[in-house]
Amino acid sequence: KSLVGSIIFLCVLILMLATVAPNKLIDKVMKIERQWSVAMLSDSDMDTILGQTNKLYTLLVIDSGLKAETGNMFLPRGKETVDAFEEKVGWWFDYLEARGEALQKIIYQIVYRLVLAIHWLPFMVVTLVPSVFSGWMRWCAKRYGFDYASQVVNNHAVVFIVWGLIALPVSLLLPFPLPPLVVATALIAFLPIIISLLISNLPKRL
């Protein structure tokens, strides 16, 4: 139930963002993030990321029929619409059309950020495995010695991990540029350190 509720809440946030975010702002955010990524990654990595983003976006938005359904949200124009009515509320048609474009751009940006985050996972594994082993070794040393296992550090590590899990989906929806260096640092350096502290400060008796 919590998973379904989270997905529904995420969809509501996307719709709310598409309602208020100007297209120019979304385009600017996308352009800045691409520039940061190009400056940080190699050409082959960028080609891979953009290729995977386009494939996943096509699968989720175009092949699934979401783009067609988004178009059906707009009232028909031209011959099927009363001319007098269309003249009076033409601004509403323009608004709906702009919001449909914004929704598609937001979904594309979410997919791009998700693919970019997945790109860092192999590097995270390289640092995470030694961190877990180091934390476990330190916990074993404390367990059979006289070192103190800090419950405060353990609790704070749990809090940081929980907030990190909350921040992950929220970061996909940020209406301002998200530096890829921040994401890479959080996944490759920050998270393994927190997990190591969590394991090393577990209670001596589980």
PDB file of C-alpha atoms in Angstrom:
ATOM      1  CA  LYS A   1       0.000   0.000   0.000  1.00  0.00           C
ATOM      2  CA  SER A   2       2.785   2.417   0.863  1.00  0.00           C
ATOM      3  CA  LEU A   3       4.443   1.775  -2.511  1.00  0.00           C
ATOM      4  CA  VAL A   4       1.211   2.453  -4.400  1.00  0.00           C
ATOM      5  CA  GLY A   5       0.618   5.565  -2.315  1.00  0.00           C
ATOM      6  CA  SER A   6       4.143   6.799  -3.027  1.00  0.00           C
ATOM      7  CA  ILE A   7       3.685   6.272  -6.777  1.00  0.00           C
ATOM      8  CA  ILE A   8       0.369   8.136  -6.719  1.00  0.00           C
ATOM      9  CA  PHE A   9       1.927  10.959  -4.707  1.00  0.00           C
ATOM     10  CA  LEU A  10       4.821  11.151  -7.179  1.00  0.00           C
ATOM     11  CA  CYS A  11       2.411  11.353 -10.117  1.00  0.00           C
ATOM     12  CA  VAL A  12       0.488  14.141  -8.377  1.00  0.00           C
ATOM     13  CA  LEU A  13       3.715  16.077  -7.849  1.00  0.00           C
ATOM     14  CA  ILE A  14       4.596  15.686 -11.537  1.00  0.00           C
ATOM     15  CA  LEU A  15       1.187  17.001 -12.594  1.00  0.00           C
ATOM     16  CA  MET A  16       1.441  19.913 -10.157  1.00  0.00           C
ATOM     17  CA  LEU A  17       4.893  20.776 -11.462  1.00  0.00           C
ATOM     18  CA  ALA A  18       3.683  20.573 -15.067  1.00  0.00           C
ATOM     19  CA  THR A  19       0.856  22.957 -14.169  1.00  0.00           C
ATOM     20  CA  VAL A  20       3.032  25.772 -12.845  1.00  0.00           C
ATOM     21  CA  ALA A  21       6.489  25.334 -14.424  1.00  0.00           C
ATOM     22  CA  PRO A  22       7.058  27.512 -17.520  1.00  0.00           C
ATOM     23  CA  ASN A  23       8.430  25.750 -20.582  1.00  0.00           C
ATOM     24  CA  LYS A  24      11.336  28.217 -20.778  1.00  0.00           C
ATOM     25  CA  LEU A  25      12.387  27.308 -17.236  1.00  0.00           C
ATOM     26  CA  ILE A  26      12.276  23.587 -18.008  1.00  0.00           C
ATOM     27  CA  ASP A  27      14.301  24.097 -21.194  1.00  0.00           C
ATOM     28  CA  LYS A  28      16.888  26.143 -19.283  1.00  0.00           C
ATOM     29  CA  VAL A  29      17.215  23.485 -16.572  1.00  0.00           C
ATOM     30  CA  MET A  30      17.659  20.743 -19.171  1.00  0.00           C
ATOM     31  CA  LYS A  31      20.267  22.776 -21.066  1.00  0.00           C
ATOM     32  CA  ILE A  32      22.322  23.571 -17.948  1.00  0.00           C
ATOM     33  CA  GLU A  33      22.315  19.965 -16.748  1.00  0.00           C
ATOM     34  CA  ARG A  34      23.417  18.744 -20.172  1.00  0.00           C
ATOM     35  CA  GLN A  35      26.301  21.223 -20.131  1.00  0.00           C
ATOM     36  CA  TRP A  36      27.402  20.041 -16.689  1.00  0.00           C
ATOM     37  CA  SER A  37      27.213  16.421 -17.778  1.00  0.00           C
ATOM     38  CA  VAL A  38      29.191  17.068 -20.962  1.00  0.00           C
ATOM     39  CA  ALA A  39      31.902  18.816 -18.924  1.00  0.00           C
ATOM     40  CA  MET A  40      32.079  15.890 -16.479  1.00  0.00           C
ATOM     41  CA  LEU A  41      31.595  12.803 -18.651  1.00  0.00           C
ATOM     42  CA  SER A  42      33.246  11.505 -21.784  1.00  0.00           C
ATOM     43  CA  ASP A  43      31.553  11.661 -25.171  1.00  0.00           C
ATOM     44  CA  SER A  44      30.928   7.902 -25.179  1.00  0.00           C
ATOM     45  CA  ASP A  45      29.327   8.003 -21.738  1.00  0.00           C
ATOM     46  CA  MET A  46      27.083  10.891 -22.750  1.00  0.00           C
ATOM     47  CA  ASP A  47      26.040   9.080 -25.932  1.00  0.00           C
ATOM     48  CA  THR A  48      25.185   6.007 -23.861  1.00  0.00           C
ATOM     49  CA  ILE A  49      23.210   7.988 -21.298  1.00  0.00           C
ATOM     50  CA  LEU A  50      21.260   9.956 -23.895  1.00  0.00           C
ATOM     51  CA  GLY A  51      20.602   6.793 -25.903  1.00  0.00           C
ATOM     52  CA  GLN A  52      19.256   4.950 -22.856  1.00  0.00           C
ATOM     53  CA  THR A  53      17.209   8.005 -21.879  1.00  0.00           C
ATOM     54  CA  ASN A  54      15.611   8.212 -25.325  1.00  0.00           C
ATOM     55  CA  LYS A  55      14.832   4.487 -25.354  1.00  0.00           C
ATOM     56  CA  LEU A  56      13.282   4.528 -21.877  1.00  0.00           C
ATOM     57  CA  TYR A  57      11.340   7.727 -22.614  1.00  0.00           C
ATOM     58  CA  THR A  58      10.012   6.223 -25.834  1.00  0.00           C
ATOM     59  CA  LEU A  59       8.936   3.104 -23.968  1.00  0.00           C
ATOM     60  CA  LEU A  60       7.241   4.961 -21.126  1.00  0.00           C
ATOM     61  CA  VAL A  61       5.680   7.869 -22.997  1.00  0.00           C
ATOM     62  CA  ILE A  62       5.256   7.035 -26.676  1.00  0.00           C
ATOM     63  CA  ASP A  63       4.896   3.252 -26.873  1.00  0.00           C
ATOM     64  CA  SER A  64       2.682   3.196 -23.781  1.00  0.00           C
ATOM     65  CA  GLY A  65       0.276   5.679 -25.369  1.00  0.00           C
ATOM     66  CA  LEU A  66       0.824   8.311 -22.683  1.00  0.00           C
ATOM     67  CA  LYS A  67       1.682  10.988 -25.250  1.00  0.00           C
ATOM     68  CA  ALA A  68      -1.503  10.256 -27.202  1.00  0.00           C
ATOM     69  CA  GLU A  69      -3.581  10.393 -24.023  1.00  0.00           C
ATOM     70  CA  THR A  70      -1.952  13.697 -23.137  1.00  0.00           C
ATOM     71  CA  GLY A  71      -3.021  15.033 -26.531  1.00  0.00           C
ATOM     72  CA  ASN A  72      -6.586  13.856 -25.876  1.00  0.00           C
ATOM     73  CA  MET A  73      -6.686  16.125 -22.860  1.00  0.00           C
ATOM     74  CA  PHE A  74      -6.955  19.120 -25.187  1.00  0.00           C
ATOM     75  CA  LEU A  75     -10.288  20.180 -26.555  1.00  0.00           C
ATOM     76  CA  PRO A  76     -10.605  19.734 -30.348  1.00  0.00           C
ATOM     77  CA  ARG A  77      -9.894  22.781 -32.444  1.00  0.00           C
ATOM     78  CA  GLY A  78     -10.712  23.896 -35.968  1.00  0.00           C
ATOM     79  CA  LYS A  79     -13.831  22.597 -37.675  1.00  0.00           C
ATOM     80  CA  GLU A  80     -14.920  20.503 -34.694  1.00  0.00           C
ATOM     81  CA  THR A  81     -14.967  23.525 -32.422  1.00  0.00           C
ATOM     82  CA  VAL A  82     -17.435  26.356 -32.478  1.00  0.00           C
ATOM     83  CA  ASP A  83     -15.513  29.339 -33.846  1.00  0.00           C
ATOM     84  CA  ALA A  84     -17.066  31.821 -31.458  1.00  0.00           C
ATOM     85  CA  PHE A  85     -16.270  29.649 -28.466  1.00  0.00           C
ATOM     86  CA  GLU A  86     -12.717  29.097 -29.664  1.00  0.00           C
ATOM     87  CA  GLU A  87     -12.136  32.823 -30.101  1.00  0.00           C
ATOM     88  CA  LYS A  88     -13.246  33.545 -26.541  1.00  0.00           C
ATOM     89  CA  VAL A  89     -11.264  30.809 -24.830  1.00  0.00           C
ATOM     90  CA  GLY A  90      -8.362  30.401 -27.240  1.00  0.00           C
ATOM     91  CA  TRP A  91      -5.988  31.227 -24.394  1.00  0.00           C
ATOM     92  CA  TRP A  92      -7.217  28.090 -22.611  1.00  0.00           C
ATOM     93  CA  PHE A  93      -6.289  25.910 -25.586  1.00  0.00           C
ATOM     94  CA  ASP A  94      -2.846  27.502 -25.675  1.00  0.00           C
ATOM     95  CA  TYR A  95      -2.418  26.931 -21.948  1.00  0.00           C
ATOM     96  CA  LEU A  96      -3.368  23.259 -22.196  1.00  0.00           C
ATOM     97  CA  GLU A  97      -1.036  22.759 -25.143  1.00  0.00           C
ATOM     98  CA  ALA A  98       1.853  24.377 -23.252  1.00  0.00           C
ATOM     99  CA  ARG A  99       1.125  22.265 -20.155  1.00  0.00           C
ATOM    100  CA  GLY A 100       1.138  19.109 -22.260  1.00  0.00           C
ATOM    101  CA  GLU A 101       4.561  20.004 -23.630  1.00  0.00           C
ATOM    102  CA  ALA A 102       5.794  20.806 -20.113  1.00  0.00           C
ATOM    103  CA  LEU A 103       4.575  17.447 -18.828  1.00  0.00           C
ATOM    104  CA  GLN A 104       6.459  15.568 -21.552  1.00  0.00           C
ATOM    105  CA  LYS A 105       9.637  17.580 -20.917  1.00  0.00           C
ATOM    106  CA  ILE A 106       9.409  16.952 -17.166  1.00  0.00           C
ATOM    107  CA  ILE A 107       9.019  13.221 -17.712  1.00  0.00           C
ATOM    108  CA  TYR A 108      12.018  13.241 -20.063  1.00  0.00           C
ATOM    109  CA  GLN A 109      14.093  15.109 -17.476  1.00  0.00           C
ATOM    110  CA  ILE A 110      13.080  12.625 -14.770  1.00  0.00           C
ATOM    111  CA  VAL A 111      14.116   9.727 -17.005  1.00  0.00           C
ATOM    112  CA  TYR A 112      17.426  11.452 -17.796  1.00  0.00           C
ATOM    113  CA  ARG A 113      18.229  12.010 -14.114  1.00  0.00           C
ATOM    114  CA  LEU A 114      17.303   8.422 -13.303  1.00  0.00           C
ATOM    115  CA  VAL A 115      19.531   7.032 -16.075  1.00  0.00           C
ATOM    116  CA  LEU A 116      22.377   9.304 -14.978  1.00  0.00           C
ATOM    117  CA  ALA A 117      22.031   8.075 -11.375  1.00  0.00           C
ATOM    118  CA  ILE A 118      22.080   4.445 -12.560  1.00  0.00           C
ATOM    119  CA  HIS A 119      25.256   5.265 -14.478  1.00  0.00           C
ATOM    120  CA  TRP A 120      27.040   5.815 -11.144  1.00  0.00           C
ATOM    121  CA  LEU A 121      25.903   2.532  -9.556  1.00  0.00           C
ATOM    122  CA  PRO A 122      28.912   0.438 -10.716  1.00  0.00           C
ATOM    123  CA  PHE A 123      31.236   3.028  -9.200  1.00  0.00           C
ATOM    124  CA  MET A 124      29.166   2.998  -6.013  1.00  0.00           C
ATOM    125  CA  VAL A 125      29.548  -0.787  -5.748  1.00  0.00           C
ATOM    126  CA  VAL A 126      33.331  -0.403  -5.942  1.00  0.00           C
ATOM    127  CA  THR A 127      33.318   1.795  -2.838  1.00  0.00           C
ATOM    128  CA  LEU A 128      30.338   0.202  -1.102  1.00  0.00           C
ATOM    129  CA  VAL A 129      31.728  -3.348  -0.855  1.00  0.00           C
ATOM    130  CA  PRO A 130      34.940  -2.294   0.944  1.00  0.00           C
ATOM    131  CA  SER A 131      32.923   0.036   3.183  1.00  0.00           C
ATOM    132  CA  VAL A 132      30.580  -2.773   4.230  1.00  0.00           C
ATOM    133  CA  PHE A 133      33.516  -5.104   4.882  1.00  0.00           C
ATOM    134  CA  SER A 134      35.352  -2.386   6.833  1.00  0.00           C
ATOM    135  CA  GLY A 135      32.266  -1.649   8.927  1.00  0.00           C
ATOM    136  CA  TRP A 136      31.760  -5.332   9.644  1.00  0.00           C
ATOM    137  CA  MET A 137      35.411  -5.791  10.678  1.00  0.00           C
ATOM    138  CA  ARG A 138      35.238  -2.830  13.029  1.00  0.00           C
ATOM    139  CA  TRP A 139      31.993  -4.148  14.501  1.00  0.00           C
ATOM    140  CA  CYS A 140      33.639  -7.550  15.106  1.00  0.00           C
ATOM    141  CA  ALA A 141      36.586  -5.826  16.800  1.00  0.00           C
ATOM    142  CA  LYS A 142      34.232  -3.901  19.066  1.00  0.00           C
ATOM    143  CA  ARG A 143      32.195  -6.995  19.758  1.00  0.00           C
ATOM    144  CA  TYR A 144      35.135  -9.003  21.082  1.00  0.00           C
ATOM    145  CA  GLY A 145      36.975  -6.067  22.603  1.00  0.00           C
ATOM    146  CA  PHE A 146      36.271  -3.133  24.862  1.00  0.00           C
ATOM    147  CA  ASP A 147      35.535  -0.494  22.212  1.00  0.00           C
ATOM    148  CA  TYR A 148      32.215   1.260  22.546  1.00  0.00           C
ATOM    149  CA  ALA A 149      29.569   0.904  19.821  1.00  0.00           C
ATOM    150  CA  SER A 150      27.909   4.304  19.626  1.00  0.00           C
ATOM    151  CA  GLN A 151      24.144   4.042  19.467  1.00  0.00           C
ATOM    152  CA  VAL A 152      24.002   7.754  18.663  1.00  0.00           C
ATOM    153  CA  VAL A 153      26.128   7.302  15.536  1.00  0.00           C
ATOM    154  CA  ASN A 154      24.057   4.273  14.570  1.00  0.00           C
ATOM    155  CA  ASN A 155      20.782   6.162  14.948  1.00  0.00           C
ATOM    156  CA  HIS A 156      22.054   9.165  13.012  1.00  0.00           C
ATOM    157  CA  ALA A 157      23.274   6.884  10.219  1.00  0.00           C
ATOM    158  CA  VAL A 158      19.808   5.352   9.971  1.00  0.00           C
ATOM    159  CA  VAL A 159      18.249   8.823   9.836  1.00  0.00           C
ATOM    160  CA  PHE A 160      20.640   9.897   7.065  1.00  0.00           C
ATOM    161  CA  ILE A 161      19.831   6.780   5.034  1.00  0.00           C
ATOM    162  CA  VAL A 162      16.075   7.290   5.457  1.00  0.00           C
ATOM    163  CA  TRP A 163      16.329  10.922   4.391  1.00  0.00           C
ATOM    164  CA  GLY A 164      18.493   9.840   1.473  1.00  0.00           C
ATOM    165  CA  LEU A 165      15.806   7.424   0.308  1.00  0.00           C
ATOM    166  CA  ILE A 166      13.280  10.247   0.536  1.00  0.00           C
ATOM    167  CA  ALA A 167      15.558  12.721  -1.247  1.00  0.00           C
ATOM    168  CA  LEU A 168      16.183  10.346  -4.166  1.00  0.00           C
ATOM    169  CA  PRO A 169      12.689  10.547  -5.734  1.00  0.00           C
ATOM    170  CA  VAL A 170      12.370  14.207  -4.743  1.00  0.00           C
ATOM    171  CA  SER A 171      15.627  15.046  -6.554  1.00  0.00           C
ATOM    172  CA  LEU A 172      14.130  13.709  -9.782  1.00  0.00           C
ATOM    173  CA  LEU A 173      11.474  16.441  -9.590  1.00  0.00           C
ATOM    174  CA  LEU A 174      13.633  19.418  -8.633  1.00  0.00           C
ATOM    175  CA  PRO A 175      12.635  22.394 -10.817  1.00  0.00           C
ATOM    176  CA  PHE A 176      16.216  23.701 -10.868  1.00  0.00           C
ATOM    177  CA  PRO A 177      19.453  22.216 -12.252  1.00  0.00           C
ATOM    178  CA  LEU A 178      20.856  19.262 -10.312  1.00  0.00           C
ATOM    179  CA  PRO A 179      24.665  19.054 -10.622  1.00  0.00           C
ATOM    180  CA  PRO A 180      25.715  15.505 -11.589  1.00  0.00           C
ATOM    181  CA  LEU A 181      28.769  15.903  -9.353  1.00  0.00           C
ATOM    182  CA  VAL A 182      26.465  16.150  -6.320  1.00  0.00           C
ATOM    183  CA  VAL A 183      24.681  12.925  -7.267  1.00  0.00           C
ATOM    184  CA  ALA A 184      27.964  11.128  -7.936  1.00  0.00           C
ATOM    185  CA  THR A 185      29.470  12.284  -4.623  1.00  0.00           C
ATOM    186  CA  ALA A 186      26.385  11.221  -2.679  1.00  0.00           C
ATOM    187  CA  LEU A 187      26.290   7.743  -4.234  1.00  0.00           C
ATOM    188  CA  ILE A 188      30.004   6.984  -4.498  1.00  0.00           C
ATOM    189  CA  ALA A 189      31.380   8.614  -1.329  1.00  0.00           C
ATOM    190  CA  PHE A 190      28.706   9.733   1.118  1.00  0.00           C
ATOM    191  CA  LEU A 191      26.443   6.672   1.106  1.00  0.00           C
ATOM    192  CA  PRO A 192      29.227   4.054   1.604  1.00  0.00           C
ATOM    193  CA  ILE A 193      30.634   6.057   4.536  1.00  0.00           C
ATOM    194  CA  ILE A 194      27.225   6.241   6.223  1.00  0.00           C
ATOM    195  CA  ILE A 195      26.620   2.513   5.734  1.00  0.00           C
ATOM    196  CA  SER A 196      30.077   1.729   7.141  1.00  0.00           C
ATOM    197  CA  LEU A 197      29.319   3.820  10.245  1.00  0.00           C
ATOM    198  CA  LEU A 198      25.941   2.133  10.571  1.00  0.00           C
ATOM    199  CA  ILE A 199      27.415  -1.375  10.516  1.00  0.00           C
ATOM    200  CA  SER A 200      30.412  -0.585  12.729  1.00  0.00           C
ATOM    201  CA  ASN A 201      28.157   0.858  15.424  1.00  0.00           C
ATOM    202  CA  LEU A 202      25.579  -1.910  15.556  1.00  0.00           C
ATOM    203  CA  PRO A 203      24.836  -3.267  19.036  1.00  0.00           C
ATOM    204  CA  LYS A 204      27.372  -5.864  20.145  1.00  0.00           C
ATOM    205  CA  ARG A 205      24.547  -8.357  20.618  1.00  0.00           C
ATOM    206  CA  LEU A 206      22.114  -8.582  17.709  1.00  0.00           C
TER     207      LEU A 206
END
